PDB file of C-alpha atoms in Angstrom:
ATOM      1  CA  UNK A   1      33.343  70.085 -29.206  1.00 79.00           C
ATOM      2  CA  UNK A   2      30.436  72.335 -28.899  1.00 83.00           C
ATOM      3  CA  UNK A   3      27.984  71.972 -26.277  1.00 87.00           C
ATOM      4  CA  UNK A   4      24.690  73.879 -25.528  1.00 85.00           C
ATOM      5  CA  UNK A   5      23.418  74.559 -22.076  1.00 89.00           C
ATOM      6  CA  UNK A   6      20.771  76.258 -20.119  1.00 88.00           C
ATOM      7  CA  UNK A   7      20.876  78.119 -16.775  1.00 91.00           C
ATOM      8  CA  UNK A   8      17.176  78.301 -14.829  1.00 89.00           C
ATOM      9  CA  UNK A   9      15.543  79.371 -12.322  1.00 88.00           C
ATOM     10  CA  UNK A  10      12.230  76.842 -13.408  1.00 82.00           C
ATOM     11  CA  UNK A  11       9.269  78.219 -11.664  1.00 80.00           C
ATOM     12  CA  UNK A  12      11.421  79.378  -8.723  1.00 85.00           C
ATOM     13  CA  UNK A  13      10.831  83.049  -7.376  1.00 89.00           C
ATOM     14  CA  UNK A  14      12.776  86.075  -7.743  1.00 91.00           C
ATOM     15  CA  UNK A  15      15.325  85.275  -5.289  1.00 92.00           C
ATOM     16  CA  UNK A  16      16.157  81.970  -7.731  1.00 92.00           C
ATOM     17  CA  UNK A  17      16.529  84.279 -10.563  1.00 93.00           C
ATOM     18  CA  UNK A  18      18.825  86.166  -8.445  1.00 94.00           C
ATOM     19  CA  UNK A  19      20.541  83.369  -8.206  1.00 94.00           C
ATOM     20  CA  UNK A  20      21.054  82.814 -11.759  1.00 94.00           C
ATOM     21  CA  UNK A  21      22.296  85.563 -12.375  1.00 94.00           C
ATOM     22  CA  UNK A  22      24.742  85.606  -9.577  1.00 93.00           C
ATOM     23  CA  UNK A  23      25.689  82.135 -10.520  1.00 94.00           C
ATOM     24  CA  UNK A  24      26.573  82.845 -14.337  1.00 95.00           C
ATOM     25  CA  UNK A  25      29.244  85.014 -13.434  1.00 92.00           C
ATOM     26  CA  UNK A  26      30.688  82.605 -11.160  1.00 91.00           C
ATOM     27  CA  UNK A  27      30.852  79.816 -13.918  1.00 94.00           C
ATOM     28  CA  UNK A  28      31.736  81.764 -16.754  1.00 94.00           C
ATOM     29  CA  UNK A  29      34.945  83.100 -14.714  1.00 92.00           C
ATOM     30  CA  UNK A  30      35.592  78.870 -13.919  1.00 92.00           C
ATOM     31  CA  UNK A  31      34.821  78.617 -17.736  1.00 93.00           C
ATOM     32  CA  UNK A  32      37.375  80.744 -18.416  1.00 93.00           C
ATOM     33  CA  UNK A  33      39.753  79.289 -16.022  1.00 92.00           C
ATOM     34  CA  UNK A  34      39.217  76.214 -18.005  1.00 92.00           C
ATOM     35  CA  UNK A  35      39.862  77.367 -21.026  1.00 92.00           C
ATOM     36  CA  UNK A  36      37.008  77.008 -22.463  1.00 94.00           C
ATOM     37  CA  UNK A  37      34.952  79.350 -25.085  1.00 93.00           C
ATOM     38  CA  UNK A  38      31.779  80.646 -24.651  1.00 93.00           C
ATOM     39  CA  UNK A  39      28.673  82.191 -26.581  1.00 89.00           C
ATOM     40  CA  UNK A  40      26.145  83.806 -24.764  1.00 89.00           C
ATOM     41  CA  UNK A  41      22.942  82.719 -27.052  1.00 82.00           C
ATOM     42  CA  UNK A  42      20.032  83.667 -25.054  1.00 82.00           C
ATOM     43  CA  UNK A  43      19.085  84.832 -22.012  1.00 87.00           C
ATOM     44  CA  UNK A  44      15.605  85.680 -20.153  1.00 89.00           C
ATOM     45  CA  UNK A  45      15.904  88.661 -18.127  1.00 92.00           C
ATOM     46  CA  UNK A  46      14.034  88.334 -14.173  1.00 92.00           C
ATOM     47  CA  UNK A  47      11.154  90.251 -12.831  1.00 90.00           C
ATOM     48  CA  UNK A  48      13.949  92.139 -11.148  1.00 90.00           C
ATOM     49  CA  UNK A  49      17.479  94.476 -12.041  1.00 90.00           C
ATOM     50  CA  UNK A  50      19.879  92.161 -12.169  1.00 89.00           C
ATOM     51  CA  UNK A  51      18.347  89.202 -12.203  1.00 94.00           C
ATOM     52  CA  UNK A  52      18.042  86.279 -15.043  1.00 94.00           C
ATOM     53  CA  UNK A  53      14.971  83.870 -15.442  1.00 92.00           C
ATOM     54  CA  UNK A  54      17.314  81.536 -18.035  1.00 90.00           C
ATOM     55  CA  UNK A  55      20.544  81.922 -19.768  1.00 91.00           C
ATOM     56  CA  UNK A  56      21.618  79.681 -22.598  1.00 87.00           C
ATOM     57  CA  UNK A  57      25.146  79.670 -23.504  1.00 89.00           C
ATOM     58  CA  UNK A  58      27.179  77.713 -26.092  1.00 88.00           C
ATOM     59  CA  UNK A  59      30.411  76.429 -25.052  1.00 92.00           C
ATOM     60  CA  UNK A  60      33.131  75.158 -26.880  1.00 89.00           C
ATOM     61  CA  UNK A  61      35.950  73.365 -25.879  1.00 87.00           C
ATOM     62  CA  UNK A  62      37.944  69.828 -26.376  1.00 85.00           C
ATOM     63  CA  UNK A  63      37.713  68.912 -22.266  1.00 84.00           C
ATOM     64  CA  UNK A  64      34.139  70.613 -21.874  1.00 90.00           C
ATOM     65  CA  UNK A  65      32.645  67.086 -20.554  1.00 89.00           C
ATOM     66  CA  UNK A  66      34.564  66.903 -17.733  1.00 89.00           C
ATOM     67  CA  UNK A  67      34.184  70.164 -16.935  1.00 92.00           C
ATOM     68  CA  UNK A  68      30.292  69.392 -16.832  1.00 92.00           C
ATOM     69  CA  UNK A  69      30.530  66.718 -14.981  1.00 89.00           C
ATOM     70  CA  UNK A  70      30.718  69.159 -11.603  1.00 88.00           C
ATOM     71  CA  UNK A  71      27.816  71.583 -12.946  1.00 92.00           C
ATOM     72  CA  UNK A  72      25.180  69.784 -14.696  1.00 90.00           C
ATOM     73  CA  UNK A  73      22.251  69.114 -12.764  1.00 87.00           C
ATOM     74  CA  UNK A  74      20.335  71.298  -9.750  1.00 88.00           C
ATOM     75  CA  UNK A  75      22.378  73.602  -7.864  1.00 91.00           C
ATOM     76  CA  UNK A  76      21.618  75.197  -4.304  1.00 91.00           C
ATOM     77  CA  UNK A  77      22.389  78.476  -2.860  1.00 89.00           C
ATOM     78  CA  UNK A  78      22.179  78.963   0.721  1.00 87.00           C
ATOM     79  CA  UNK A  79      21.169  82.273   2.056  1.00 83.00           C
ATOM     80  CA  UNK A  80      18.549  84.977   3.215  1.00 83.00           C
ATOM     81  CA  UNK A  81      16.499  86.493   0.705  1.00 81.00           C
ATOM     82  CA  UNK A  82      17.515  90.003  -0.239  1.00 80.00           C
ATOM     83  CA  UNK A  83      14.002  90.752  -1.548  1.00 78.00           C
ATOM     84  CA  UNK A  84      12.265  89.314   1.434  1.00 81.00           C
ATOM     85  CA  UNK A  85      14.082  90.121   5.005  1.00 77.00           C
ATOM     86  CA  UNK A  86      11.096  88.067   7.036  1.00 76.00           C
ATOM     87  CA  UNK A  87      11.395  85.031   4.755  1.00 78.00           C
ATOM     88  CA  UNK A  88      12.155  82.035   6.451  1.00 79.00           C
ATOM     89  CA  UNK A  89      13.185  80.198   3.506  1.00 79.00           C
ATOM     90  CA  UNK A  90      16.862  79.745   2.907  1.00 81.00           C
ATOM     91  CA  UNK A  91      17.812  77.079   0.761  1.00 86.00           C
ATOM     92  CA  UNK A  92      16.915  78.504  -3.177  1.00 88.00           C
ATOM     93  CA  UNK A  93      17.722  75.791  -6.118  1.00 90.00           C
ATOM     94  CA  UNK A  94      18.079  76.585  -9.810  1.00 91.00           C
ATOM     95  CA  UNK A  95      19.129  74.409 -12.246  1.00 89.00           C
ATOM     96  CA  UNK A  96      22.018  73.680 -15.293  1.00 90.00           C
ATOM     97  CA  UNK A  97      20.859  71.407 -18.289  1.00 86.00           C
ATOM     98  CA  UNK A  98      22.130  70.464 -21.449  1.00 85.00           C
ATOM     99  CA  UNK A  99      19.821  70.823 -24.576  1.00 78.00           C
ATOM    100  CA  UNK A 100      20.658  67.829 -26.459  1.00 69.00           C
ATOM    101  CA  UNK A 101      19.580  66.792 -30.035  1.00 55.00           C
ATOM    102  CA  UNK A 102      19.239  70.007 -31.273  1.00 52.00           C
ATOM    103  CA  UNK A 103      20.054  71.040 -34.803  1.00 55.00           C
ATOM    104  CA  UNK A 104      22.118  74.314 -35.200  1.00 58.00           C
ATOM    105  CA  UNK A 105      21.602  76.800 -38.013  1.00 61.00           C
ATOM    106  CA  UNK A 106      24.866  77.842 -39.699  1.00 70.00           C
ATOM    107  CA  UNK A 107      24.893  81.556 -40.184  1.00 79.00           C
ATOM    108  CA  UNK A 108      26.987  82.190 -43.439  1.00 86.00           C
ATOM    109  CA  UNK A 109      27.456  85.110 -45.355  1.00 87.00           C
ATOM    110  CA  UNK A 110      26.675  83.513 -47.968  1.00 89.00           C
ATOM    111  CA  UNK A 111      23.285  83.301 -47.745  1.00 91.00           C
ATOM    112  CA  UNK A 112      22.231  86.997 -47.170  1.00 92.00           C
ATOM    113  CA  UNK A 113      20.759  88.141 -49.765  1.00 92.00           C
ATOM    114  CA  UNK A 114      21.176  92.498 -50.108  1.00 92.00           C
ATOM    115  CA  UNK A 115      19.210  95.217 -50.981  1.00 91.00           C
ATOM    116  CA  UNK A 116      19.590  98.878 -51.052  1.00 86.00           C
ATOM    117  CA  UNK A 117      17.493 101.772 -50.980  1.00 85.00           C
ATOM    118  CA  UNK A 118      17.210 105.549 -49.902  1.00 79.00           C
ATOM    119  CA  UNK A 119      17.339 105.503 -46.205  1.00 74.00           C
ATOM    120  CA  UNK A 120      14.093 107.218 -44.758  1.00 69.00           C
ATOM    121  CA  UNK A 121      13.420 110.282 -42.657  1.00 62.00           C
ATOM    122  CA  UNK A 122      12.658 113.614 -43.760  1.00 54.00           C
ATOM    123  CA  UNK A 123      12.781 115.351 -46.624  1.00 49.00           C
ATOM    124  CA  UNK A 124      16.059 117.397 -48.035  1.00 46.00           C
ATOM    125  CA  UNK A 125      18.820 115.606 -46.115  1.00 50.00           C
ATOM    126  CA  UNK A 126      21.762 114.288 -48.225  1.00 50.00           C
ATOM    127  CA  UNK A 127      21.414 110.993 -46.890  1.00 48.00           C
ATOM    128  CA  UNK A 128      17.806 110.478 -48.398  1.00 55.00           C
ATOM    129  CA  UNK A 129      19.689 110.935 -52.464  1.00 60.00           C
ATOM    130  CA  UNK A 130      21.872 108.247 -52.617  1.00 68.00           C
ATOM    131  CA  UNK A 131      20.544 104.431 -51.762  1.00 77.00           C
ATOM    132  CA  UNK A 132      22.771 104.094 -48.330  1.00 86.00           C
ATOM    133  CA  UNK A 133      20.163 102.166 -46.672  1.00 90.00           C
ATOM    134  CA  UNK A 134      20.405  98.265 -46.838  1.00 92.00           C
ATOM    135  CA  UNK A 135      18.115  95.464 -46.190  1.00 93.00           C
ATOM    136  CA  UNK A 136      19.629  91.708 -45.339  1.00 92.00           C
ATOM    137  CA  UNK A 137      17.519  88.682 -45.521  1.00 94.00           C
ATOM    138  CA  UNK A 138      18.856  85.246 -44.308  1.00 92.00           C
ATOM    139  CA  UNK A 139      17.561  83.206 -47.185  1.00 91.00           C
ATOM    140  CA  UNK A 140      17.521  79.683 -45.094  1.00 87.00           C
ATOM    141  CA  UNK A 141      15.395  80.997 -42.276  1.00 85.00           C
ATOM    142  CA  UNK A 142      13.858  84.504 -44.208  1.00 88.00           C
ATOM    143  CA  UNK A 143      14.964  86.719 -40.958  1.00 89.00           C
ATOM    144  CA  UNK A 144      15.999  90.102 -42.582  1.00 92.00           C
ATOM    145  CA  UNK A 145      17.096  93.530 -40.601  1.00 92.00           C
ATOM    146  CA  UNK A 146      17.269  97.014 -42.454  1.00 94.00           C
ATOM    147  CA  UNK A 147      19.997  98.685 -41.544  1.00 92.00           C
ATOM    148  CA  UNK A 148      20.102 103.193 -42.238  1.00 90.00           C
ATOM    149  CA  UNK A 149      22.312 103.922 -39.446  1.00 87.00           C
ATOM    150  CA  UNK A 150      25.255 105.850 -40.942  1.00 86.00           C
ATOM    151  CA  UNK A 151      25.699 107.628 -44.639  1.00 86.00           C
ATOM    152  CA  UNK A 152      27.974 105.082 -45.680  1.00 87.00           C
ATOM    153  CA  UNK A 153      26.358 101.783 -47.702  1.00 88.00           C
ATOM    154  CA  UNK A 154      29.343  99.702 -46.883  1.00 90.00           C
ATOM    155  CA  UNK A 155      29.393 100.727 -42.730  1.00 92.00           C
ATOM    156  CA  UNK A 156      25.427 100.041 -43.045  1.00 92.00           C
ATOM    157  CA  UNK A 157      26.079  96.800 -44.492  1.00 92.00           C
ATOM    158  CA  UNK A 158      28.711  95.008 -41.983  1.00 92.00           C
ATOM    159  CA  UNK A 159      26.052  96.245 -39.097  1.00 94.00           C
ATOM    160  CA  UNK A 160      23.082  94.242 -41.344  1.00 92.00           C
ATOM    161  CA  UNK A 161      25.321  91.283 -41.284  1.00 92.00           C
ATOM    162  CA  UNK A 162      25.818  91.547 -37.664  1.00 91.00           C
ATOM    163  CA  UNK A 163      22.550  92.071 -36.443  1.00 92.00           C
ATOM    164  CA  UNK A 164      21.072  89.909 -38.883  1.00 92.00           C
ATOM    165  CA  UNK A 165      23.299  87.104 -37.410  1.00 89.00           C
ATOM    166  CA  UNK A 166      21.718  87.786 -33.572  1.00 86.00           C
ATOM    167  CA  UNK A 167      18.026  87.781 -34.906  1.00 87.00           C
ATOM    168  CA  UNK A 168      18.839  84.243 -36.586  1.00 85.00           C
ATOM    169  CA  UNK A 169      20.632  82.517 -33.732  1.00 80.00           C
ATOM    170  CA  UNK A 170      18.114  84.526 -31.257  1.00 78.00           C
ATOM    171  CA  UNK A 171      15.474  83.156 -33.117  1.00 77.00           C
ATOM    172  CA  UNK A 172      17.038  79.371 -33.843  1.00 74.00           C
ATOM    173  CA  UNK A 173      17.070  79.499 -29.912  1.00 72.00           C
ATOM    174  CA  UNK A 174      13.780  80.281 -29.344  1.00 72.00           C
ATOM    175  CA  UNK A 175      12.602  77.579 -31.771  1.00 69.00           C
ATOM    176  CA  UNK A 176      14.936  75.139 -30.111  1.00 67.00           C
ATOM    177  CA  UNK A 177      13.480  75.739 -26.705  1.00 64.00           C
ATOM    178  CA  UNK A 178       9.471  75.203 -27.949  1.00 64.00           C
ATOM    179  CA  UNK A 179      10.796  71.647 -29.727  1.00 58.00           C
ATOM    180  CA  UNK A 180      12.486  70.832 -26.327  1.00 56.00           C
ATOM    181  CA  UNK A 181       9.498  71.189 -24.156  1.00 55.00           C
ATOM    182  CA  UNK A 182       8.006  68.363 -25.370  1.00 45.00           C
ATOM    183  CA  UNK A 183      11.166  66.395 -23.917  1.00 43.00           C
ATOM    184  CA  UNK A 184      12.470  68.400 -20.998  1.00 50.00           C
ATOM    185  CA  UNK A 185      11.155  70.622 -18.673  1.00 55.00           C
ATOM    186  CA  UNK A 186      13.184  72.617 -17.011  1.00 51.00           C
ATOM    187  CA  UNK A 187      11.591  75.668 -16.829  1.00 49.00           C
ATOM    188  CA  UNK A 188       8.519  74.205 -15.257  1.00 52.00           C
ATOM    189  CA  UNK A 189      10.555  71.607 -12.652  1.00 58.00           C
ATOM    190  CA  UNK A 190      14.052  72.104 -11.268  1.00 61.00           C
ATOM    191  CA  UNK A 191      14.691  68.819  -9.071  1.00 63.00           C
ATOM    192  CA  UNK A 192      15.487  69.256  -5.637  1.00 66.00           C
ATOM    193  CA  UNK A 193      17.676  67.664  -3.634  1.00 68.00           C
ATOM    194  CA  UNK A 194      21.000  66.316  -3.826  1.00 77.00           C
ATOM    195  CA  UNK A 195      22.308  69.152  -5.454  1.00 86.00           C
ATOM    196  CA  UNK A 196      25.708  69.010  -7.653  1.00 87.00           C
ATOM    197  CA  UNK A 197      26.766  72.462  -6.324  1.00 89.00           C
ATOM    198  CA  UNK A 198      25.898  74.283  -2.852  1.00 89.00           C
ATOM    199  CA  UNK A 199      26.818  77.587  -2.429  1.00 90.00           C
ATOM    200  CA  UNK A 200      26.367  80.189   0.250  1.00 86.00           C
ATOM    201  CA  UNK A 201      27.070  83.628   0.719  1.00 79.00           C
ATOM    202  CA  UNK A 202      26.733  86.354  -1.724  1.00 76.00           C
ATOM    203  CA  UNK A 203      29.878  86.112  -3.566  1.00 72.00           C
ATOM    204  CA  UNK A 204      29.362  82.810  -5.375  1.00 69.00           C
ATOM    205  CA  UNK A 205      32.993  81.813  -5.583  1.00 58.00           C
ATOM    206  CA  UNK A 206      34.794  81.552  -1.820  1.00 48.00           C
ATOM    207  CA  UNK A 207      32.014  79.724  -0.130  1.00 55.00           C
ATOM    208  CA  UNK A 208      31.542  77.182  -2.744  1.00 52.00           C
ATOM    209  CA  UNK A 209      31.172  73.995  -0.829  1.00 50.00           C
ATOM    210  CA  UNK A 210      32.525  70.889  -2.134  1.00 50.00           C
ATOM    211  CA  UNK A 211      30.553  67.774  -1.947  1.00 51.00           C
ATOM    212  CA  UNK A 212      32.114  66.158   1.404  1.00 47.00           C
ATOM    213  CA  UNK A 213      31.815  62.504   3.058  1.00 45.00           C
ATOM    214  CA  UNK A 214      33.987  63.609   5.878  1.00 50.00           C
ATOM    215  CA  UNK A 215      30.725  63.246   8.517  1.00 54.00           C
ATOM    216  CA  UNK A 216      30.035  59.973   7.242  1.00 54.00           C
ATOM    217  CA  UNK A 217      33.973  59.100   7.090  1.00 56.00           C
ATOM    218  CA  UNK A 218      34.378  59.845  10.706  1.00 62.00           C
ATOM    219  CA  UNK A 219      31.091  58.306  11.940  1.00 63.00           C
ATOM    220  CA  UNK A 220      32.046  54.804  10.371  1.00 63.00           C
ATOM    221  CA  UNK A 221      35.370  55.712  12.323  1.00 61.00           C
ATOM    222  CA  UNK A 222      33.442  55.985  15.539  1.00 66.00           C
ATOM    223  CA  UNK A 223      31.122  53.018  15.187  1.00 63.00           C
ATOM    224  CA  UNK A 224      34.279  50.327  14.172  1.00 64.00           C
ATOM    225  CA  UNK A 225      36.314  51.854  17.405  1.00 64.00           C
ATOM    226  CA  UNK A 226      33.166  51.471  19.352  1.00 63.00           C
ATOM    227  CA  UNK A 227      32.794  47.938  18.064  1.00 54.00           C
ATOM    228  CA  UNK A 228      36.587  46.777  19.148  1.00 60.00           C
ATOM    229  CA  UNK A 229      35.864  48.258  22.393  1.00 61.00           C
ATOM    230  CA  UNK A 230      32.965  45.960  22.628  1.00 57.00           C
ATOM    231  CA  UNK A 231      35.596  42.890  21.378  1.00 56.00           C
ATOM    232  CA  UNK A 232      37.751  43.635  24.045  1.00 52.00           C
TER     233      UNK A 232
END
């Protein structure tokens, strides 16, 4: 089962796309706990070194829905800003979606359509007698690369196919995200609140919090013991 998902920081600050990029690495290693594959498709780097504005992975796996279950949804991070010492702020929420209804382009070989040439540059070099250069075009989608990296046609090919094939799903994401606006809007609106994830600390991975009804538990404890009292 294949599932597509987006990371965001919405319209959060820099510290949320901190946070995103902090976070990633924290659920990719749990991904890969899990056993589950992943794809990084996309991603939208911050304002900042090493920070993220969105990430959109594709993740494949047989059990990936109830893996989900504890990430989907807004997540909070607890925690001074590094970017602003004098902020009072502390609480920072991004947000994990899944983009649904979307169609996938198959990349296939098959479809690439070749064409060599004499790879340009200047005059008198070896490489400029012999066609080594090569242009790929994805037929479906017209997306074509032209590749004049090495001397050799067949080493020039393989690196058309493979760059050809991140231009097309690069580009199938970017299309996917404009037909989704109309229907989600995640970039614009991360919900607060009730978070599915809290985190703290800098690390991303020992202070995760789990949610916890131990306060309630014990305060339902405190009210029946106080009511028995009151019996007796």
């Amino acid at each position: 089962m294949d599932k597509l998902i987006q990371i965001t920081s919405g319209r959060g600050p820099l510290e949320c796309q901190w946070v995103v990029a902090k976070l990633l690495k924290a659920f990719l290693e749990e991904a890969k706990d899990n056993k589950i594959d992943y794809e990084i498709i996309h991603r939208e780097n911050g304002d900042e070194n090493l920070t993220l504005k969105s990430v959109t992975l594709l993740l494949k796996s047989k059990n990936i829905n109830e893996f989900l279950k504890s990430w989907l949804g807004s997540i909070l991070w607890t925690g001074k800003s590094t970017f602003r010492k004098l902020h009072k702020r502390s609480n920072w929420f991004i947000g994990i979606f899944e983009l649904e209804g979307l169609e996938k382009i198959n990349f296939n070989e098959k479809d690439i359509q070749f064409q060599t040439t004499r790879s340009q540059g200047s005059g008198g070099q070896n490489v400029n007698k012999v066609n080594t250069a090569v242009r790929a075009t994805h037929i479906p989608t017209g997306q074509s690369v032209f590749v004049q990296d090495t001397r050799s046609q067949l080493e020039n090919k393989k690196l058309s196919i493979e760059r050809l094939k991140e231009k097309v799903l690069e580009q199938n994401i970017i299309q996917l995200q404009k037909r989704m606006q109309e229907t989600w809007n995640n970039h614009l609106n991360v919900q607060r609140g009730n978070p599915i994830r809290t985190f703290s600390g800098t690390d991303f991975k020992k202070n995760y919090q789990e949610k916890s009804f131990k306060k309630e538990r014990n305060q339902l404890k405190n009210e029946l013991k106080n009511y028995r009292n009151d019996l007796n």
